[in-house]
């Protein structure tokens, strides 16, 4: 898998500078985490990497393509998968149908991709046939992640993946994400839960006021916060 690379990203809302020159690599086979206080620019950076916020300057490159210039379907087909901070499943579709959408959007034709994603997230039991509406948050987060995985992403961007999960669910999530990284996927996680970051991340970037102010393995970086 290629590295997702942000170069000299700047982003503005009117006159307000939300990103002030961010350089970042999301390499394959690693979990990269972004932490920092509210308002630091984490969500804006996430949206630039996901291609849903056009930076005012700079590039986001994957395999030689600038993803900030691509339409959503092109980014998905290029191999960028994501989840959402506000859960975004289709409530009237079943769990399995939601995951199928992920394969279709990415034009993944391997019929096994959906089943593998369901199995990896423990959604291959009876719950697969349940409409998503009304399922607990932890299950919906798993559905979202399975939908992203069904698209066989090379880079997976996760916005607060542990929000609303209980301890057991966080443990299970950690195991799944580590397995994906070990398989060669590049993972980027924006996460408030620093214990999870310490468990999960290979590299942590600390953001403050639109800049990355510290980077390194969690053991060295998180101790300074
Ligand atoms: P974080 O995710 O670290 O909390 P954000 O990227 O959401 O940071 O926001 C960075 C800064 O940009 C904050 O001061 C926020 O209020 C501001 N901001 C974010 N989105 C908008 C917007 N759509 N319009 C104006 N200001 C925004
Ligand atoms: P998130 O971290 O999901 O962006 P927020 O509560 O920070 O959650 O923001 C929710 C929405 O409001 C986002 O779309 C964000 O861009 C927008 N937003 C955040 N701060 C501001 C702001 N100061 N002015 C206008 N919109 C904002």
PDB file of C-alpha atoms in Angstrom, residues 4-225:
ATOM      1  CA  UNK A   4      -1.082   8.957   2.359  1.00  0.00           C
ATOM      2  CA  UNK A   5       0.871  12.195   2.610  1.00  0.00           C
ATOM      3  CA  UNK A   6      -0.259  15.697   3.564  1.00  0.00           C
ATOM      4  CA  UNK A   7       2.047  18.480   2.429  1.00  0.00           C
ATOM      5  CA  UNK A   8       1.970  22.012   3.808  1.00  0.00           C
ATOM      6  CA  UNK A   9      -1.772  21.979   4.423  1.00  0.00           C
ATOM      7  CA  UNK A  10      -3.444  25.280   5.186  1.00  0.00           C
ATOM      8  CA  UNK A  11      -7.169  25.640   5.830  1.00  0.00           C
ATOM      9  CA  UNK A  12      -9.255  28.672   6.652  1.00  0.00           C
ATOM     10  CA  UNK A  13     -12.796  29.416   7.715  1.00  0.00           C
ATOM     11  CA  UNK A  14     -13.285  33.002   6.607  1.00  0.00           C
ATOM     12  CA  UNK A  15     -10.400  34.857   8.236  1.00  0.00           C
ATOM     13  CA  UNK A  16      -9.752  32.111  10.816  1.00  0.00           C
ATOM     14  CA  UNK A  17      -6.765  29.810  10.236  1.00  0.00           C
ATOM     15  CA  UNK A  18      -7.683  26.226  11.212  1.00  0.00           C
ATOM     16  CA  UNK A  19      -4.637  24.519   9.662  1.00  0.00           C
ATOM     17  CA  UNK A  20      -1.379  26.410   9.545  1.00  0.00           C
ATOM     18  CA  UNK A  21       1.054  24.312   7.532  1.00  0.00           C
ATOM     19  CA  UNK A  22       0.552  20.648   8.407  1.00  0.00           C
ATOM     20  CA  UNK A  23       2.840  17.936   7.065  1.00  0.00           C
ATOM     21  CA  UNK A  24       1.873  14.362   7.863  1.00  0.00           C
ATOM     22  CA  UNK A  25       2.454  10.809   6.643  1.00  0.00           C
ATOM     23  CA  UNK A  26       0.035   7.943   7.133  1.00  0.00           C
ATOM     24  CA  UNK A  27       2.243   4.980   6.209  1.00  0.00           C
ATOM     25  CA  UNK A  28       1.005   1.456   5.497  1.00  0.00           C
ATOM     26  CA  UNK A  29       1.191  -1.061   8.304  1.00  0.00           C
ATOM     27  CA  UNK A  30       1.011   1.559  11.056  1.00  0.00           C
ATOM     28  CA  UNK A  31      -1.578   3.257  13.219  1.00  0.00           C
ATOM     29  CA  UNK A  32      -1.069   7.019  13.181  1.00  0.00           C
ATOM     30  CA  UNK A  33      -2.976   9.007  15.822  1.00  0.00           C
ATOM     31  CA  UNK A  34      -3.874  12.691  16.012  1.00  0.00           C
ATOM     32  CA  UNK A  35      -4.526  14.147  19.457  1.00  0.00           C
ATOM     33  CA  UNK A  36      -4.907  17.669  20.802  1.00  0.00           C
ATOM     34  CA  UNK A  37      -7.330  20.027  22.502  1.00  0.00           C
ATOM     35  CA  UNK A  38     -10.717  21.032  21.108  1.00  0.00           C
ATOM     36  CA  UNK A  39     -10.326  23.558  18.346  1.00  0.00           C
ATOM     37  CA  UNK A  40      -6.785  22.410  17.470  1.00  0.00           C
ATOM     38  CA  UNK A  41      -7.823  21.566  13.913  1.00  0.00           C
ATOM     39  CA  UNK A  42      -8.040  17.771  14.162  1.00  0.00           C
ATOM     40  CA  UNK A  43     -11.412  17.508  12.429  1.00  0.00           C
ATOM     41  CA  UNK A  44     -10.355  19.914   9.718  1.00  0.00           C
ATOM     42  CA  UNK A  45      -7.190  17.890   9.097  1.00  0.00           C
ATOM     43  CA  UNK A  46      -9.263  14.703   9.041  1.00  0.00           C
ATOM     44  CA  UNK A  47     -11.632  16.184   6.461  1.00  0.00           C
ATOM     45  CA  UNK A  48      -8.713  17.355   4.311  1.00  0.00           C
ATOM     46  CA  UNK A  49      -7.183  13.864   4.402  1.00  0.00           C
ATOM     47  CA  UNK A  50     -10.554  12.322   3.596  1.00  0.00           C
ATOM     48  CA  UNK A  51     -10.927  14.752   0.694  1.00  0.00           C
ATOM     49  CA  UNK A  52     -14.104  16.352   2.056  1.00  0.00           C
ATOM     50  CA  UNK A  53     -12.515  19.712   2.899  1.00  0.00           C
ATOM     51  CA  UNK A  54     -10.542  21.511   0.235  1.00  0.00           C
ATOM     52  CA  UNK A  55      -7.430  23.041   1.852  1.00  0.00           C
ATOM     53  CA  UNK A  56      -6.628  26.618   0.922  1.00  0.00           C
ATOM     54  CA  UNK A  57      -3.040  25.536   0.237  1.00  0.00           C
ATOM     55  CA  UNK A  58      -1.154  22.252   0.148  1.00  0.00           C
ATOM     56  CA  UNK A  59      -1.763  18.738  -1.109  1.00  0.00           C
ATOM     57  CA  UNK A  60      -2.942  15.341   0.083  1.00  0.00           C
ATOM     58  CA  UNK A  61      -1.259  12.659  -2.007  1.00  0.00           C
ATOM     59  CA  UNK A  62      -1.929   8.955  -2.383  1.00  0.00           C
ATOM     60  CA  UNK A  63      -0.024   7.019  -5.005  1.00  0.00           C
ATOM     61  CA  UNK A  64       0.776  10.207  -6.905  1.00  0.00           C
ATOM     62  CA  UNK A  65      -2.825  11.492  -6.980  1.00  0.00           C
ATOM     63  CA  UNK A  66      -3.919  14.661  -5.163  1.00  0.00           C
ATOM     64  CA  UNK A  67      -7.026  13.467  -3.360  1.00  0.00           C
ATOM     65  CA  UNK A  68      -8.203  17.026  -2.689  1.00  0.00           C
ATOM     66  CA  UNK A  69      -8.925  17.239  -6.432  1.00  0.00           C
ATOM     67  CA  UNK A  70     -10.942  14.021  -6.677  1.00  0.00           C
ATOM     68  CA  UNK A  71     -14.669  13.358  -6.393  1.00  0.00           C
ATOM     69  CA  UNK A  72     -15.900  11.149  -3.555  1.00  0.00           C
ATOM     70  CA  UNK A  73     -16.307   8.010  -5.658  1.00  0.00           C
ATOM     71  CA  UNK A  74     -12.815   8.442  -7.085  1.00  0.00           C
ATOM     72  CA  UNK A  75     -11.293   8.736  -3.614  1.00  0.00           C
ATOM     73  CA  UNK A  76     -13.105   5.601  -2.511  1.00  0.00           C
ATOM     74  CA  UNK A  77     -11.951   3.682  -5.564  1.00  0.00           C
ATOM     75  CA  UNK A  78      -8.405   4.933  -5.020  1.00  0.00           C
ATOM     76  CA  UNK A  79      -8.508   3.136  -1.682  1.00  0.00           C
ATOM     77  CA  UNK A  80      -9.412   5.709   0.948  1.00  0.00           C
ATOM     78  CA  UNK A  81     -11.884   4.340   3.473  1.00  0.00           C
ATOM     79  CA  UNK A  82     -13.341   6.290   6.365  1.00  0.00           C
ATOM     80  CA  UNK A  83     -15.785   6.336   9.230  1.00  0.00           C
ATOM     81  CA  UNK A  84     -17.700   9.297  10.602  1.00  0.00           C
ATOM     82  CA  UNK A  85     -17.748  10.955  14.001  1.00  0.00           C
ATOM     83  CA  UNK A  86     -21.492  11.322  13.730  1.00  0.00           C
ATOM     84  CA  UNK A  87     -22.503   7.770  12.842  1.00  0.00           C
ATOM     85  CA  UNK A  88     -23.668   7.545   9.242  1.00  0.00           C
ATOM     86  CA  UNK A  89     -25.343   4.207   8.543  1.00  0.00           C
ATOM     87  CA  UNK A  90     -28.523   3.815   6.498  1.00  0.00           C
ATOM     88  CA  UNK A  91     -31.159   3.133   9.168  1.00  0.00           C
ATOM     89  CA  UNK A  92     -33.652   1.271   6.995  1.00  0.00           C
ATOM     90  CA  UNK A  93     -31.040  -1.078   5.511  1.00  0.00           C
ATOM     91  CA  UNK A  94     -29.959  -4.192   7.351  1.00  0.00           C
ATOM     92  CA  UNK A  95     -26.474  -4.559   8.802  1.00  0.00           C
ATOM     93  CA  UNK A  96     -25.382  -6.734   5.863  1.00  0.00           C
ATOM     94  CA  UNK A  97     -26.930  -4.346   3.323  1.00  0.00           C
ATOM     95  CA  UNK A  98     -25.101  -1.398   4.887  1.00  0.00           C
ATOM     96  CA  UNK A  99     -21.822  -3.291   4.557  1.00  0.00           C
ATOM     97  CA  UNK A 100     -22.688  -4.231   0.965  1.00  0.00           C
ATOM     98  CA  UNK A 101     -22.988  -0.508   0.192  1.00  0.00           C
ATOM     99  CA  UNK A 102     -19.330  -0.113   1.145  1.00  0.00           C
ATOM    100  CA  UNK A 103     -18.273  -2.761  -1.376  1.00  0.00           C
ATOM    101  CA  UNK A 104     -20.460  -1.241  -4.104  1.00  0.00           C
ATOM    102  CA  UNK A 105     -19.225   2.313  -3.549  1.00  0.00           C
ATOM    103  CA  UNK A 106     -15.630   1.133  -3.855  1.00  0.00           C
ATOM    104  CA  UNK A 107     -16.551  -1.084  -6.849  1.00  0.00           C
ATOM    105  CA  UNK A 108     -15.147  -4.102  -5.041  1.00  0.00           C
ATOM    106  CA  UNK A 109     -16.446  -7.084  -6.993  1.00  0.00           C
ATOM    107  CA  UNK A 110     -15.005  -9.809  -4.757  1.00  0.00           C
ATOM    108  CA  UNK A 111     -18.184 -11.270  -3.219  1.00  0.00           C
ATOM    109  CA  UNK A 112     -16.143 -12.448  -0.242  1.00  0.00           C
ATOM    110  CA  UNK A 113     -15.267  -8.884   0.807  1.00  0.00           C
ATOM    111  CA  UNK A 114     -18.603  -8.247   2.499  1.00  0.00           C
ATOM    112  CA  UNK A 115     -18.565 -11.566   4.357  1.00  0.00           C
ATOM    113  CA  UNK A 116     -14.988 -11.044   5.520  1.00  0.00           C
ATOM    114  CA  UNK A 117     -15.833  -7.581   6.820  1.00  0.00           C
ATOM    115  CA  UNK A 118     -18.929  -8.866   8.634  1.00  0.00           C
ATOM    116  CA  UNK A 119     -16.933 -11.697  10.196  1.00  0.00           C
ATOM    117  CA  UNK A 120     -14.021  -9.481  11.260  1.00  0.00           C
ATOM    118  CA  UNK A 121     -16.411  -7.182  13.124  1.00  0.00           C
ATOM    119  CA  UNK A 122     -18.462 -10.023  14.610  1.00  0.00           C
ATOM    120  CA  UNK A 123     -21.542  -9.080  12.574  1.00  0.00           C
ATOM    121  CA  UNK A 124     -22.002 -12.402  10.768  1.00  0.00           C
ATOM    122  CA  UNK A 125     -24.558 -13.759  13.249  1.00  0.00           C
ATOM    123  CA  UNK A 126     -28.303 -13.069  13.317  1.00  0.00           C
ATOM    124  CA  UNK A 127     -27.643  -9.321  13.686  1.00  0.00           C
ATOM    125  CA  UNK A 128     -26.666  -9.213   9.993  1.00  0.00           C
ATOM    126  CA  UNK A 129     -30.367  -9.289   9.074  1.00  0.00           C
ATOM    127  CA  UNK A 130     -31.430  -6.555  11.537  1.00  0.00           C
ATOM    128  CA  UNK A 131     -32.276  -3.109  10.268  1.00  0.00           C
ATOM    129  CA  UNK A 132     -29.595  -0.693  11.464  1.00  0.00           C
ATOM    130  CA  UNK A 133     -32.210   1.579  13.052  1.00  0.00           C
ATOM    131  CA  UNK A 134     -32.274   1.104  16.800  1.00  0.00           C
ATOM    132  CA  UNK A 135     -29.092  -0.940  17.151  1.00  0.00           C
ATOM    133  CA  UNK A 136     -26.786   0.090  20.003  1.00  0.00           C
ATOM    134  CA  UNK A 137     -24.019   2.611  19.288  1.00  0.00           C
ATOM    135  CA  UNK A 138     -21.282   0.008  19.650  1.00  0.00           C
ATOM    136  CA  UNK A 139     -22.911  -2.182  17.020  1.00  0.00           C
ATOM    137  CA  UNK A 140     -23.422   0.765  14.671  1.00  0.00           C
ATOM    138  CA  UNK A 141     -19.746   1.698  14.989  1.00  0.00           C
ATOM    139  CA  UNK A 142     -18.904  -1.876  13.994  1.00  0.00           C
ATOM    140  CA  UNK A 143     -21.273  -1.642  11.024  1.00  0.00           C
ATOM    141  CA  UNK A 144     -19.583   1.564   9.909  1.00  0.00           C
ATOM    142  CA  UNK A 145     -16.146   0.047  10.190  1.00  0.00           C
ATOM    143  CA  UNK A 146     -17.280  -3.107   8.362  1.00  0.00           C
ATOM    144  CA  UNK A 147     -18.745  -0.935   5.588  1.00  0.00           C
ATOM    145  CA  UNK A 148     -15.410   0.849   5.196  1.00  0.00           C
ATOM    146  CA  UNK A 149     -13.528  -2.482   5.183  1.00  0.00           C
ATOM    147  CA  UNK A 150     -15.817  -4.002   2.566  1.00  0.00           C
ATOM    148  CA  UNK A 151     -14.338  -1.416   0.198  1.00  0.00           C
ATOM    149  CA  UNK A 152     -10.861  -2.970   0.727  1.00  0.00           C
ATOM    150  CA  UNK A 153      -9.278   0.375   1.635  1.00  0.00           C
ATOM    151  CA  UNK A 154      -5.540   0.870   1.471  1.00  0.00           C
ATOM    152  CA  UNK A 155      -5.830   3.738   3.935  1.00  0.00           C
ATOM    153  CA  UNK A 156      -8.492   3.856   6.629  1.00  0.00           C
ATOM    154  CA  UNK A 157      -9.382   7.162   8.324  1.00  0.00           C
ATOM    155  CA  UNK A 158     -11.233   6.888  11.635  1.00  0.00           C
ATOM    156  CA  UNK A 159     -12.826   9.885  13.348  1.00  0.00           C
ATOM    157  CA  UNK A 160     -13.305   9.117  17.071  1.00  0.00           C
ATOM    158  CA  UNK A 161     -13.848   5.381  16.505  1.00  0.00           C
ATOM    159  CA  UNK A 162     -14.214   4.640  20.227  1.00  0.00           C
ATOM    160  CA  UNK A 163     -16.867   7.289  20.964  1.00  0.00           C
ATOM    161  CA  UNK A 164     -19.806   5.677  22.723  1.00  0.00           C
ATOM    162  CA  UNK A 165     -18.139   2.262  23.083  1.00  0.00           C
ATOM    163  CA  UNK A 166     -17.863   0.344  26.354  1.00  0.00           C
ATOM    164  CA  UNK A 167     -14.564  -1.064  27.618  1.00  0.00           C
ATOM    165  CA  UNK A 168     -15.063  -4.493  26.067  1.00  0.00           C
ATOM    166  CA  UNK A 169     -15.953  -2.934  22.725  1.00  0.00           C
ATOM    167  CA  UNK A 170     -12.867  -0.719  22.823  1.00  0.00           C
ATOM    168  CA  UNK A 171     -10.715  -3.790  23.473  1.00  0.00           C
ATOM    169  CA  UNK A 172     -12.293  -5.594  20.529  1.00  0.00           C
ATOM    170  CA  UNK A 173     -11.897  -2.526  18.310  1.00  0.00           C
ATOM    171  CA  UNK A 174      -8.224  -2.252  19.254  1.00  0.00           C
ATOM    172  CA  UNK A 175      -7.654  -5.867  18.254  1.00  0.00           C
ATOM    173  CA  UNK A 176      -9.346  -5.388  14.877  1.00  0.00           C
ATOM    174  CA  UNK A 177      -7.471  -2.181  14.060  1.00  0.00           C
ATOM    175  CA  UNK A 178      -4.114  -3.717  14.994  1.00  0.00           C
ATOM    176  CA  UNK A 179      -4.879  -6.709  12.781  1.00  0.00           C
ATOM    177  CA  UNK A 180      -5.665  -4.386   9.863  1.00  0.00           C
ATOM    178  CA  UNK A 181      -2.401  -2.509  10.339  1.00  0.00           C
ATOM    179  CA  UNK A 182      -0.502  -5.799  10.556  1.00  0.00           C
ATOM    180  CA  UNK A 183      -2.095  -6.687   7.215  1.00  0.00           C
ATOM    181  CA  UNK A 184      -0.594  -3.574   5.626  1.00  0.00           C
ATOM    182  CA  UNK A 185      -3.433  -1.061   5.808  1.00  0.00           C
ATOM    183  CA  UNK A 186      -2.484   2.495   6.770  1.00  0.00           C
ATOM    184  CA  UNK A 187      -4.643   3.729   9.646  1.00  0.00           C
ATOM    185  CA  UNK A 188      -5.232   7.264  10.851  1.00  0.00           C
ATOM    186  CA  UNK A 189      -7.187   7.793  14.052  1.00  0.00           C
ATOM    187  CA  UNK A 190      -8.404  11.071  15.543  1.00  0.00           C
ATOM    188  CA  UNK A 191      -9.102  10.081  19.130  1.00  0.00           C
ATOM    189  CA  UNK A 192      -9.790  11.734  22.475  1.00  0.00           C
ATOM    190  CA  UNK A 193      -9.218   8.572  24.514  1.00  0.00           C
ATOM    191  CA  UNK A 194      -5.495   8.753  25.303  1.00  0.00           C
ATOM    192  CA  UNK A 195      -5.451   5.290  26.865  1.00  0.00           C
ATOM    193  CA  UNK A 196      -6.677   3.892  23.592  1.00  0.00           C
ATOM    194  CA  UNK A 197      -4.111   5.942  21.689  1.00  0.00           C
ATOM    195  CA  UNK A 198      -1.360   4.600  23.956  1.00  0.00           C
ATOM    196  CA  UNK A 199      -2.516   1.027  23.248  1.00  0.00           C
ATOM    197  CA  UNK A 200      -3.087   1.417  19.570  1.00  0.00           C
ATOM    198  CA  UNK A 201      -0.852   3.992  17.934  1.00  0.00           C
ATOM    199  CA  UNK A 202       2.587   3.495  16.469  1.00  0.00           C
ATOM    200  CA  UNK A 203       3.048   7.243  16.011  1.00  0.00           C
ATOM    201  CA  UNK A 204       1.180  10.098  17.727  1.00  0.00           C
ATOM    202  CA  UNK A 205       0.979  13.658  16.407  1.00  0.00           C
ATOM    203  CA  UNK A 206      -0.062  16.387  18.834  1.00  0.00           C
ATOM    204  CA  UNK A 207      -1.922  19.315  17.295  1.00  0.00           C
ATOM    205  CA  UNK A 208      -2.318  22.768  18.793  1.00  0.00           C
ATOM    206  CA  UNK A 209      -3.728  25.824  17.017  1.00  0.00           C
ATOM    207  CA  UNK A 210      -3.555  24.323  13.542  1.00  0.00           C
ATOM    208  CA  UNK A 211      -0.026  22.926  13.780  1.00  0.00           C
ATOM    209  CA  UNK A 212       1.601  19.637  14.665  1.00  0.00           C
ATOM    210  CA  UNK A 213       3.713  20.518  17.688  1.00  0.00           C
ATOM    211  CA  UNK A 214       5.034  17.074  18.674  1.00  0.00           C
ATOM    212  CA  UNK A 215       5.331  13.672  17.005  1.00  0.00           C
ATOM    213  CA  UNK A 216       6.641  10.308  18.117  1.00  0.00           C
ATOM    214  CA  UNK A 217       5.773   6.973  19.650  1.00  0.00           C
ATOM    215  CA  UNK A 218       3.004   7.178  22.273  1.00  0.00           C
ATOM    216  CA  UNK A 219       5.363   6.433  25.151  1.00  0.00           C
ATOM    217  CA  UNK A 220       7.417   9.553  24.507  1.00  0.00           C
ATOM    218  CA  UNK A 221       4.700  11.913  23.249  1.00  0.00           C
ATOM    219  CA  UNK A 222       1.759  11.233  25.561  1.00  0.00           C
ATOM    220  CA  UNK A 223       3.899  11.621  28.687  1.00  0.00           C
ATOM    221  CA  UNK A 224       4.481  15.271  27.787  1.00  0.00           C
ATOM    222  CA  UNK A 225       0.750  16.131  27.647  1.00  0.00           C
TER     223      UNK A 225
END
